[in-house]
Amino acid sequence: MGRAFVYVILGGGVAAGYAAVEFAKRGVSHGELCIISEEPVAPYERPALSKGFLLPEWIELVLGTRVKSADVRRRKLLTATGETISYKFLIIATGARALKLEEFGVSGSEAENVCYLRDLADANSLVNVMQSCSGGNAIVIGGGYIGMECAASLVINKINVTMVFPEAHCMARLFTPKIASYYEDYYQSKGVKFIKGTVLSSFEFDSSGKVTAVNLRDGSRLPVDMVVVGIGIRPNTSLFEGQLTLEKGGIKVNGKLQTSNNSIYAVGDVAAFPVKLFGETRRLEHVDAARKSAKHAVAAILEPEKTGEFDYLPFFYSRVFAFSWQFYGDNAGEAVHFGDYSGSTFGAYWISKGHLVGSFLEGGTKEEYEAITNATRLKPAVEDLAELGRQGLNFALTV
Ligand code: FDA
Ligand code: NAD
């Protein structure tokens, strides 16, 4: 059994959805484009885990179908159902998978009240578990995005939350201790407990296989009704290992999102691409990068002469409780805090080698977010860090 398409998108997540919409906008013909996804539903917006993409119905959707091997030389994909799908151009948009506790030596992840969160099926099961333990105790393992966002949702749903993570403060990959302590204080005022500097060592189960308690490496034991795990991700590169060049855990691409094979492009969480602003290759795990890299790859495939290098300013954001922050650029070098850390609008700039390279802002207006975006893109020279801190947002607004 075999089918052939001009364009195949492997993966059915955020980047796949945006790539398909871009192909449609640019007038690809019926029968030319196929999306293959392991998920049983068409691509959707992962952050909301709700909104669907409006894909034209002529795109061939091969859903609920895992690709189990790829033959780059012959330009063929083999699905778990035994079908061969060949392509002229392939876009790899396989994203990433959630890391499992088993990979850190803890077993028991498959218990029904232990939840991970990556796709729609995970989100549905998390909501079911949460509804079944109203007023109960949840342990959230991991102090990153999933940990912080899920802890807030659990509290709003009247569940007692304890967060456990190995670092000294939450969001350690991005936040400074000062930024982290602002949010941690608020979480604590809402009843969240933090256990830092330790990790899980084992689960205890009842006779039905449900987790009833967790044991931590520091010796403490916590009774639980449910566990949410957000301990990072691993890009889905395995189909292409040994066939395409990898870097930073992802599939290495050039400024046109093209891999080491020139009929294959990679976008989204799985792609390691050159970030011009930093002069180095990065793999980003955020939705804005997924959307924009997907669109750029399609432009590069359809109009190679007219399409330049992808020039991307990294952008991350989150919204929890009534908070809303945005970050642009790179959190490298020295952080300079500004604004009112006892109020609701504050931020930080990062200065590396005498230039502003990153900006964080909580509670800004549209104009203020635009100002920090522009300032970060311009990378202005900064000599006096104390003066920068005093000027705060005015620096970005007048740069
Ligand atoms: P994504 O993971 O979306 O899609 C990968 C697709 O490939 C899946 O459909 C998968 O099934 C499929 N696939 C993989 N291997 C396959 C195979 N062998 N065969 C067939 N199909 C295969 N970011 C942000 O900036 N702001 C935010 O607020 C959030 N919020 C957020 C919430 C939650 C719950 C999650 C899990 C993530 C976020 N993110 C986020 C991160 C953001 O969603 C992420 O960066 C993008 O989904 C990445 O898009 P991709 O398309 O690269 O991967
Ligand atoms: P993350 O990388 O943000 O955080 C992982 C956390 O796991 C670390 O902060 C650390 O505290 C913890 N950790 C690492 N090893 C551990 C161990 N052995 N035991 C206990 N804790 C450990 O990853 P995540 O929170 O799992 O998020 C998954 C992905 O989803 C990421 O790519 C993230 O960017 C994305 N996401 C993004 C957003 C957003 O941008 N607003 C929201 C949700 C998810």
Tab-separated table of C-alpha atoms in Angstrom, residues 32-390:
chain	number	residue	atom	x	y	z
A	32	GLU	CA	-0.684	17.771	-2.978
A	33	LEU	CA	-0.546	18.101	0.817
A	34	CYS	CA	-0.825	15.479	3.557
A	35	ILE	CA	-0.514	15.702	7.365
A	36	ILE	CA	0.339	12.525	9.292
A	37	SER	CA	-0.310	12.655	13.027
A	38	GLU	CA	-0.331	10.141	15.825
A	39	GLU	CA	-3.115	12.126	17.492
A	40	PRO	CA	-6.700	11.215	16.583
A	41	VAL	CA	-7.661	14.874	16.006
A	42	ALA	CA	-6.588	17.571	13.527
A	43	PRO	CA	-3.878	20.023	14.661
A	44	TYR	CA	-4.984	22.366	17.473
A	45	GLU	CA	-3.552	25.188	19.546
A	46	ARG	CA	-1.712	23.373	22.344
A	47	PRO	CA	-1.498	26.251	24.881
A	48	ALA	CA	-5.272	26.534	25.026
A	49	LEU	CA	-5.724	22.804	24.437
A	50	SER	CA	-9.083	23.690	23.014
A	51	LYS	CA	-9.153	25.831	19.852
A	52	GLY	CA	-9.095	23.950	16.546
A	53	PHE	CA	-7.347	25.099	13.404
A	54	LEU	CA	-9.584	25.867	10.474
A	55	LEU	CA	-7.883	23.667	7.900
A	56	PRO	CA	-9.299	23.426	4.375
A	57	GLU	CA	-10.974	20.047	3.982
A	58	TRP	CA	-8.924	19.113	0.898
A	59	ILE	CA	-5.775	18.590	2.991
A	60	GLU	CA	-5.251	14.842	3.372
A	61	LEU	CA	-5.349	14.125	7.102
A	62	VAL	CA	-3.877	10.793	8.158
A	63	LEU	CA	-4.815	10.865	11.847
A	64	GLY	CA	-4.310	8.411	14.705
A	65	THR	CA	-1.355	7.098	12.720
A	66	ARG	CA	2.196	6.913	14.001
A	67	VAL	CA	5.049	7.021	11.540
A	68	LYS	CA	7.355	4.219	12.635
A	69	SER	CA	10.261	4.670	10.250
A	70	ALA	CA	11.620	7.134	7.739
A	71	ASP	CA	13.827	6.482	4.738
A	72	VAL	CA	15.349	9.819	3.905
A	73	ARG	CA	17.258	8.576	0.855
A	74	ARG	CA	14.118	7.127	-0.766
A	75	ARG	CA	11.870	9.969	0.528
A	76	LYS	CA	9.449	7.563	2.174
A	77	LEU	CA	7.669	7.285	5.529
A	78	LEU	CA	6.297	4.000	6.819
A	79	THR	CA	3.280	4.180	9.142
A	80	ALA	CA	2.432	1.782	11.970
A	81	THR	CA	-0.543	0.617	9.874
A	82	GLY	CA	1.851	-0.525	7.127
A	83	GLU	CA	1.226	2.289	4.642
A	84	THR	CA	4.110	3.926	2.766
A	85	ILE	CA	3.779	7.654	2.177
A	86	SER	CA	6.272	9.300	-0.129
A	87	TYR	CA	6.994	12.993	-0.530
A	88	LYS	CA	8.881	15.504	-2.590
A	89	PHE	CA	9.218	17.849	0.390
A	90	LEU	CA	8.868	16.803	4.030
A	91	ILE	CA	8.301	19.097	7.018
A	92	ILE	CA	9.219	17.437	10.304
A	93	ALA	CA	6.942	18.846	13.017
A	94	THR	CA	7.096	15.990	15.499
A	95	GLY	CA	7.462	18.266	18.535
A	96	ALA	CA	8.463	16.637	21.767
A	97	ARG	CA	7.310	14.167	24.365
A	98	ALA	CA	7.020	14.712	28.114
A	99	LEU	CA	9.885	13.190	30.084
A	100	LYS	CA	8.720	10.354	32.347
A	101	LEU	CA	9.690	9.843	35.981
A	102	GLU	CA	10.916	6.369	34.976
A	103	GLU	CA	13.756	8.115	33.118
A	104	PHE	CA	14.882	9.404	36.533
A	105	GLY	CA	14.617	6.000	38.194
A	106	VAL	CA	11.119	6.328	39.746
A	107	SER	CA	8.480	3.783	38.731
A	108	GLY	CA	4.681	4.037	38.903
A	109	SER	CA	3.924	6.757	36.329
A	110	GLU	CA	1.203	4.673	34.740
A	111	ALA	CA	-1.047	4.937	37.843
A	112	GLU	CA	-4.366	6.546	36.917
A	113	ASN	CA	-3.918	9.487	39.320
A	114	VAL	CA	-0.440	10.426	38.020
A	115	CYS	CA	-0.882	12.998	35.242
A	116	TYR	CA	1.405	14.330	32.521
A	117	LEU	CA	0.321	17.112	30.167
A	118	ARG	CA	1.303	17.234	26.518
A	119	ASP	CA	-1.761	16.608	24.381
A	120	LEU	CA	-5.528	16.665	24.371
A	121	ALA	CA	-5.834	13.130	25.762
A	122	ASP	CA	-3.554	14.106	28.682
A	123	ALA	CA	-5.589	17.282	29.300
A	124	ASN	CA	-8.882	15.333	29.398
A	125	SER	CA	-7.512	12.796	31.838
A	126	LEU	CA	-6.011	15.527	34.058
A	127	VAL	CA	-9.410	17.256	34.261
A	128	ASN	CA	-11.129	13.944	35.147
A	129	VAL	CA	-8.631	13.153	37.893
A	130	MET	CA	-8.870	16.697	39.256
A	131	GLN	CA	-12.676	16.567	39.378
A	132	SER	CA	-12.519	13.293	41.285
A	133	CYS	CA	-10.407	14.736	44.098
A	134	SER	CA	-11.944	18.091	44.917
A	135	GLY	CA	-10.703	19.299	48.316
A	136	GLY	CA	-7.894	16.733	48.202
A	137	ASN	CA	-4.105	16.969	48.003
A	138	ALA	CA	-2.061	17.266	44.832
A	139	ILE	CA	1.693	17.058	44.489
A	140	VAL	CA	3.104	18.905	41.504
A	141	ILE	CA	6.520	17.589	40.469
A	142	GLY	CA	8.614	20.182	38.613
A	143	GLY	CA	8.863	23.946	38.946
A	144	GLY	CA	8.774	24.889	35.242
A	145	TYR	CA	5.921	26.009	32.989
A	146	ILE	CA	3.683	22.957	33.460
A	147	GLY	CA	4.281	22.942	37.220
A	148	MET	CA	3.495	26.636	37.706
A	149	GLU	CA	0.505	26.738	35.345
A	150	CYS	CA	-1.046	23.500	36.638
A	151	ALA	CA	-0.495	24.452	40.299
A	152	ALA	CA	-2.464	27.671	39.713
A	153	SER	CA	-5.316	25.783	37.993
A	154	LEU	CA	-5.444	23.166	40.760
A	155	VAL	CA	-5.679	25.880	43.444
A	156	ILE	CA	-8.468	27.611	41.519
A	157	ASN	CA	-10.215	24.204	41.528
A	158	LYS	CA	-9.925	24.017	45.345
A	159	ILE	CA	-7.193	21.428	45.570
A	160	ASN	CA	-4.357	21.700	48.127
A	161	VAL	CA	-1.089	21.913	46.232
A	162	THR	CA	2.502	21.122	47.196
A	163	MET	CA	5.155	21.799	44.550
A	164	VAL	CA	8.362	19.755	44.611
A	165	PHE	CA	11.379	20.630	42.477
A	166	PRO	CA	15.154	20.265	42.648
A	167	GLU	CA	16.157	23.912	42.127
A	168	ALA	CA	16.324	26.764	44.661
A	169	HIS	CA	13.403	28.588	43.019
A	170	CYS	CA	10.659	28.128	40.445
A	171	MET	CA	11.164	28.660	36.681
A	172	ALA	CA	14.904	28.312	37.164
A	173	ARG	CA	15.608	28.223	33.412
A	174	LEU	CA	14.305	31.795	33.035
A	175	PHE	CA	13.517	33.649	36.267
A	176	THR	CA	16.038	35.374	38.532
A	177	PRO	CA	15.634	34.607	42.275
A	178	LYS	CA	13.956	38.027	42.695
A	179	ILE	CA	11.366	37.429	39.962
A	180	ALA	CA	10.720	33.885	41.226
A	181	SER	CA	10.196	35.036	44.788
A	182	TYR	CA	7.463	37.484	43.698
A	183	TYR	CA	5.383	34.670	42.170
A	184	GLU	CA	6.229	32.154	44.897
A	185	ASP	CA	5.031	34.622	47.575
A	186	TYR	CA	1.734	34.977	45.749
A	187	TYR	CA	1.346	31.206	45.301
A	188	GLN	CA	2.029	30.771	49.031
A	189	SER	CA	-0.636	33.374	49.850
A	190	LYS	CA	-3.018	31.105	47.907
A	191	GLY	CA	-2.001	28.113	50.037
A	192	VAL	CA	0.608	26.488	47.749
A	193	LYS	CA	3.494	24.864	49.650
A	194	PHE	CA	6.981	24.660	48.124
A	195	ILE	CA	9.472	21.875	48.795
A	196	LYS	CA	12.678	22.851	47.024
A	197	GLY	CA	16.052	21.266	46.463
A	198	THR	CA	14.756	17.693	46.368
A	199	VAL	CA	13.136	15.180	44.033
A	200	LEU	CA	10.752	12.273	44.239
A	201	SER	CA	12.237	8.930	45.259
A	202	SER	CA	9.175	6.619	45.163
A	203	PHE	CA	5.383	6.295	45.126
A	204	GLU	CA	3.175	4.299	47.530
A	205	PHE	CA	0.073	2.613	46.083
A	206	ASP	CA	-3.224	1.231	47.381
A	207	SER	CA	-4.573	-2.177	46.346
A	208	SER	CA	-6.240	-0.689	43.230
A	209	GLY	CA	-2.927	0.711	41.995
A	210	LYS	CA	-3.664	4.352	42.850
A	211	VAL	CA	-0.851	6.471	44.275
A	212	THR	CA	-1.584	7.309	47.921
A	213	ALA	CA	1.704	8.924	49.001
A	214	VAL	CA	5.003	10.148	47.612
A	215	ASN	CA	8.385	9.747	49.243
A	216	LEU	CA	10.986	12.407	48.612
A	217	ARG	CA	14.731	12.025	48.514
A	218	ASP	CA	15.017	14.335	51.578
A	219	GLY	CA	13.198	11.629	53.595
A	220	SER	CA	9.774	13.270	53.804
A	221	ARG	CA	6.524	11.454	52.965
A	222	LEU	CA	3.451	13.259	51.625
A	223	PRO	CA	-0.039	11.704	51.372
A	224	VAL	CA	-1.664	12.489	47.992
A	225	ASP	CA	-4.841	12.172	45.982
A	226	MET	CA	-3.215	13.091	42.668
A	227	VAL	CA	0.183	13.873	41.150
A	228	VAL	CA	0.980	16.182	38.232
A	229	VAL	CA	4.378	15.752	36.589
A	230	GLY	CA	6.073	18.457	34.479
A	231	ILE	CA	9.771	17.631	34.387
A	232	GLY	CA	10.639	18.774	30.897
A	233	ILE	CA	10.511	17.352	27.393
A	234	ARG	CA	12.601	15.430	24.873
A	235	PRO	CA	12.298	16.333	21.143
A	236	ASN	CA	10.945	13.529	18.926
A	237	THR	CA	14.005	13.035	16.702
A	238	SER	CA	14.363	9.253	16.805
A	239	LEU	CA	13.000	8.579	13.278
A	240	PHE	CA	15.826	10.638	11.807
A	241	GLU	CA	18.774	9.768	14.038
A	242	GLY	CA	21.671	8.606	11.854
A	243	GLN	CA	19.985	10.132	8.760
A	244	LEU	CA	19.921	13.873	9.512
A	245	THR	CA	22.328	16.088	11.477
A	246	LEU	CA	21.237	16.712	15.068
A	247	GLU	CA	22.248	19.539	17.415
A	248	LYS	CA	21.134	20.682	20.894
A	249	GLY	CA	18.900	17.617	21.134
A	250	GLY	CA	16.961	18.642	18.013
A	251	ILE	CA	17.184	18.393	14.226
A	252	LYS	CA	19.674	20.957	12.969
A	253	VAL	CA	18.360	23.329	10.303
A	254	ASN	CA	19.754	26.373	8.476
A	255	GLY	CA	18.190	29.850	8.265
A	256	LYS	CA	15.633	28.464	5.792
A	257	LEU	CA	14.619	25.731	8.262
A	258	GLN	CA	16.184	23.193	5.919
A	259	THR	CA	17.825	20.113	7.454
A	260	SER	CA	21.043	18.428	6.283
A	261	ASN	CA	18.862	16.860	3.529
A	262	ASN	CA	17.575	19.578	1.203
A	263	SER	CA	14.096	18.087	0.658
A	264	ILE	CA	13.463	18.011	4.407
A	265	TYR	CA	12.617	20.924	6.700
A	266	ALA	CA	12.140	20.886	10.488
A	267	VAL	CA	10.055	23.333	12.533
A	268	GLY	CA	8.742	23.857	16.069
A	269	ASP	CA	10.065	22.212	19.246
A	270	VAL	CA	12.056	19.605	17.302
A	271	ALA	CA	14.121	22.115	15.255
A	272	ALA	CA	17.477	23.561	16.309
A	273	PHE	CA	17.785	26.741	14.215
A	274	PRO	CA	20.248	29.635	14.006
A	275	VAL	CA	19.075	32.592	16.102
A	276	LYS	CA	20.737	35.512	14.314
A	277	LEU	CA	20.427	37.813	17.324
A	278	PHE	CA	22.530	35.494	19.501
A	279	GLY	CA	24.791	34.237	16.701
A	280	GLU	CA	24.151	30.629	17.707
A	281	THR	CA	21.878	27.654	17.182
A	282	ARG	CA	19.010	27.232	19.648
A	283	ARG	CA	16.083	24.888	20.119
A	284	LEU	CA	13.085	26.741	21.534
A	285	GLU	CA	10.084	25.084	23.173
A	286	HIS	CA	7.481	27.804	22.703
A	287	VAL	CA	4.438	28.325	20.576
A	288	ASP	CA	5.481	31.581	18.884
A	289	ALA	CA	8.639	29.925	17.550
A	290	ALA	CA	6.570	26.935	16.355
A	291	ARG	CA	4.121	29.177	14.482
A	292	LYS	CA	6.726	31.424	12.876
A	293	SER	CA	9.239	28.698	11.977
A	294	ALA	CA	6.417	26.723	10.304
A	295	LYS	CA	5.340	29.687	8.190
A	296	HIS	CA	8.934	30.458	7.238
A	297	ALA	CA	9.636	26.876	6.175
A	298	VAL	CA	6.600	26.864	3.877
A	299	ALA	CA	7.690	30.177	2.333
A	300	ALA	CA	11.207	28.769	1.855
A	301	ILE	CA	9.814	25.654	0.124
A	302	LEU	CA	7.375	27.475	-2.158
A	303	GLU	CA	9.382	30.634	-2.881
A	304	PRO	CA	13.018	29.805	-2.216
A	305	GLU	CA	14.420	32.829	-4.084
A	306	LYS	CA	12.194	35.348	-2.334
A	307	THR	CA	12.652	33.915	1.173
A	308	GLY	CA	15.540	35.143	3.307
A	309	GLU	CA	16.992	33.749	6.513
A	310	PHE	CA	14.643	33.249	9.478
A	311	ASP	CA	15.322	36.233	11.757
A	312	TYR	CA	13.576	35.364	14.983
A	313	LEU	CA	13.369	37.214	18.305
A	314	PRO	CA	12.619	34.567	20.970
A	315	PHE	CA	9.340	35.284	22.758
A	316	PHE	CA	7.966	33.415	25.768
A	317	TYR	CA	4.900	34.245	27.864
A	318	SER	CA	2.660	32.850	30.550
A	319	ARG	CA	-0.582	33.706	32.262
A	320	VAL	CA	-1.481	32.357	35.716
A	321	PHE	CA	-4.024	33.664	38.243
A	322	ALA	CA	-4.338	37.368	37.271
A	323	PHE	CA	-0.671	37.561	36.250
A	324	SER	CA	0.617	37.922	32.746
A	325	TRP	CA	4.257	38.215	31.717
A	326	GLN	CA	6.231	38.343	28.504
A	327	PHE	CA	9.900	37.734	27.848
A	328	TYR	CA	11.928	38.581	24.743
A	329	GLY	CA	15.473	37.672	23.753
A	330	ASP	CA	17.998	35.876	25.914
A	331	ASN	CA	18.398	35.707	29.711
A	332	ALA	CA	22.200	35.780	29.459
A	333	GLY	CA	24.620	37.970	31.400
A	334	GLU	CA	23.668	40.202	34.296
A	335	ALA	CA	20.034	40.890	35.240
A	336	VAL	CA	18.938	44.435	36.122
A	337	HIS	CA	15.559	44.570	37.864
A	338	PHE	CA	13.197	47.508	37.565
A	339	GLY	CA	9.721	48.600	38.599
A	340	ASP	CA	7.663	47.903	41.670
A	341	TYR	CA	8.210	44.386	43.053
A	342	SER	CA	5.617	45.056	45.746
A	343	GLY	CA	3.060	46.145	43.137
A	344	SER	CA	1.875	44.703	39.881
A	345	THR	CA	4.208	46.036	37.158
A	346	PHE	CA	7.861	45.080	37.255
A	347	GLY	CA	10.525	43.554	35.097
A	348	ALA	CA	14.160	42.920	34.306
A	349	TYR	CA	16.667	43.492	31.553
A	350	TRP	CA	19.589	41.189	30.828
A	351	ILE	CA	22.887	42.807	29.829
A	352	SER	CA	25.577	40.745	28.158
A	353	LYS	CA	28.886	42.094	26.817
A	354	GLY	CA	27.660	45.673	27.311
A	355	HIS	CA	24.389	45.224	25.363
A	356	LEU	CA	20.778	44.642	26.292
A	357	VAL	CA	19.935	41.088	25.157
A	358	GLY	CA	16.768	40.178	27.074
A	359	SER	CA	13.693	41.801	28.642
A	360	PHE	CA	11.028	40.503	31.020
A	361	LEU	CA	7.878	42.392	31.971
A	362	GLU	CA	4.953	41.490	34.249
A	363	GLY	CA	1.707	43.445	34.041
A	364	GLY	CA	2.670	45.688	31.095
A	365	THR	CA	0.410	47.471	28.637
A	366	LYS	CA	0.414	46.665	24.908
A	367	GLU	CA	2.653	49.709	24.262
A	368	GLU	CA	5.064	48.662	27.010
A	369	TYR	CA	5.379	45.115	25.645
A	370	GLU	CA	5.985	46.560	22.189
A	371	ALA	CA	8.653	48.850	23.626
A	372	ILE	CA	10.588	46.000	25.276
A	373	THR	CA	10.275	43.946	22.077
A	374	ASN	CA	11.804	46.748	20.008
A	375	ALA	CA	14.483	47.533	22.577
A	376	THR	CA	15.560	43.877	22.744
A	377	ARG	CA	15.711	43.594	18.975
A	378	LEU	CA	17.883	46.728	18.780
A	379	LYS	CA	20.374	45.380	21.375
A	380	PRO	CA	21.385	48.889	22.528
A	381	ALA	CA	24.665	49.438	24.368
A	382	VAL	CA	24.271	49.875	28.120
A	383	GLU	CA	27.098	51.219	30.265
A	384	ASP	CA	25.520	52.169	33.572
A	385	LEU	CA	23.458	49.293	34.987
A	386	ALA	CA	22.278	51.283	38.028
A	387	GLU	CA	20.977	54.032	35.734
A	388	LEU	CA	19.230	51.404	33.561
A	389	GLY	CA	17.498	50.074	36.670
A	390	ARG	CA	16.402	53.612	37.635
